[in-house]
């Protein structure tokens, strides 16, 4: 599916990445946001599970590979200016490494009072 | 609300920005993604409506200022590693400049076949 045409028309950033918002297909909760390069998007499509590019570790990151908390891909959408993806998934287990279902489990005000980056 | 503490603990990118996912508080549809700097986040909190930093125009962008399609802010959440915001809104009208309710109105496969960046 990821033809040269596809690679050409998606608007990758200066690092060759595109942000991918992950949303639960059933509950519609936003679970997390991570980044994909062309190869990660290709692997996501091939596997039918989310694969990201880890900017901190500079490596591919097949979500759930170690935790078992994979995300089965139901739909991939792209926004009007083609610089953000929205991935609809059926998650196996939680999305967040803290054990929370979603990475967005904190209100900004609470975080500022008790600022732990986890 | 945006004390120096808040500015210090949020993980801004190299350009001093943080991506902000905008989600409809009622339908839970993901409407758009845009970027905020500290001042845009402060203005968002003060106004109770979304204000972004336009990377292309290098200016503040009070959503709906010209179109009338404002977004009333219901909740602001931050993710586990404090580098992405999730803004829950009650939108007045559509989010996308194309007239679609959400900027994510296209499936990736359809976009690749007919790649218009709007």
CSV table of C-alpha atoms in Angstrom, one decimal, chain B residues 4-91:
chain,number,residue,atom,x,y,z
B,4,UNK,CA,6.8,29.5,35.7
B,5,UNK,CA,6.4,26.1,37.3
B,6,UNK,CA,3.9,25.2,34.6
B,7,UNK,CA,6.1,26.4,31.9
B,8,UNK,CA,9.0,24.5,33.4
B,9,UNK,CA,7.3,21.1,33.7
B,10,UNK,CA,5.5,21.0,30.3
B,11,UNK,CA,7.8,19.4,27.8
B,12,UNK,CA,7.9,21.9,24.9
B,13,UNK,CA,9.7,20.9,21.7
B,14,UNK,CA,12.7,22.6,20.2
B,15,UNK,CA,10.5,25.3,18.8
B,16,UNK,CA,8.8,25.8,22.2
B,17,UNK,CA,5.6,24.1,21.0
B,18,UNK,CA,3.4,21.3,22.2
B,19,UNK,CA,1.0,19.4,20.0
B,20,UNK,CA,-2.7,19.8,21.1
B,21,UNK,CA,-5.2,17.2,20.0
B,22,UNK,CA,-8.7,18.7,20.0
B,23,UNK,CA,-11.6,16.3,20.8
B,24,UNK,CA,-15.3,17.0,20.8
B,25,UNK,CA,-16.4,16.6,24.5
B,26,UNK,CA,-19.8,15.2,23.5
B,27,UNK,CA,-19.3,13.0,20.4
B,28,UNK,CA,-15.7,12.3,21.3
B,29,UNK,CA,-14.7,12.7,17.7
B,30,UNK,CA,-11.1,13.9,17.2
B,31,UNK,CA,-11.5,17.2,15.4
B,32,UNK,CA,-8.0,18.5,14.7
B,33,UNK,CA,-4.5,18.8,15.9
B,34,UNK,CA,-2.6,22.0,16.2
B,35,UNK,CA,0.3,23.5,18.2
B,36,UNK,CA,0.5,25.8,21.2
B,37,UNK,CA,3.4,27.7,22.7
B,38,UNK,CA,3.2,28.9,26.3
B,39,UNK,CA,1.5,32.1,25.4
B,40,UNK,CA,-1.1,30.3,23.3
B,41,UNK,CA,-1.9,27.9,26.1
B,42,UNK,CA,-2.2,30.9,28.5
B,43,UNK,CA,-4.6,32.6,26.1
B,44,UNK,CA,-6.6,29.4,25.8
B,45,UNK,CA,-7.0,29.2,29.5
B,46,UNK,CA,-7.8,32.9,29.9
B,47,UNK,CA,-10.4,33.0,27.0
B,48,UNK,CA,-11.8,29.5,27.6
B,49,UNK,CA,-11.5,29.0,23.8
B,50,UNK,CA,-8.7,27.4,21.8
B,51,UNK,CA,-5.8,29.6,20.7
B,52,UNK,CA,-3.0,28.0,18.8
B,53,UNK,CA,0.4,29.0,17.4
B,54,UNK,CA,0.3,28.8,13.6
B,55,UNK,CA,3.6,27.3,12.5
B,56,UNK,CA,3.0,28.3,8.9
B,57,UNK,CA,2.0,31.9,9.6
B,58,UNK,CA,4.1,32.3,12.8
B,59,UNK,CA,1.3,34.0,14.6
B,60,UNK,CA,-1.4,33.3,17.2
B,61,UNK,CA,-4.5,31.8,15.9
B,62,UNK,CA,-7.7,32.1,17.9
B,63,UNK,CA,-9.7,29.4,16.3
B,64,UNK,CA,-13.0,30.8,14.9
B,65,UNK,CA,-11.9,34.4,15.1
B,66,UNK,CA,-12.8,34.9,11.5
B,67,UNK,CA,-15.0,31.9,10.8
B,68,UNK,CA,-17.0,32.0,14.0
B,69,UNK,CA,-16.2,28.3,14.5
B,70,UNK,CA,-14.8,28.7,18.0
B,71,UNK,CA,-14.1,25.9,20.4
B,72,UNK,CA,-15.1,26.3,24.1
B,73,UNK,CA,-12.6,24.5,26.3
B,74,UNK,CA,-14.2,22.0,28.8
B,75,UNK,CA,-11.0,20.2,30.0
B,76,UNK,CA,-7.3,20.2,29.2
B,77,UNK,CA,-5.4,16.9,29.8
B,78,UNK,CA,-1.7,16.1,29.4
B,79,UNK,CA,-0.1,12.8,28.7
B,80,UNK,CA,2.3,10.7,30.8
B,81,UNK,CA,5.5,12.2,29.5
B,82,UNK,CA,4.0,15.7,29.4
B,83,UNK,CA,4.7,16.4,25.7
B,84,UNK,CA,1.2,16.3,24.3
B,85,UNK,CA,-2.1,18.0,25.3
B,86,UNK,CA,-5.6,16.8,24.8
B,87,UNK,CA,-8.2,19.6,24.7
B,88,UNK,CA,-11.8,18.6,25.2
B,89,UNK,CA,-14.1,21.2,23.6
B,90,UNK,CA,-17.6,22.1,22.7
B,91,UNK,CA,-17.3,23.3,19.1
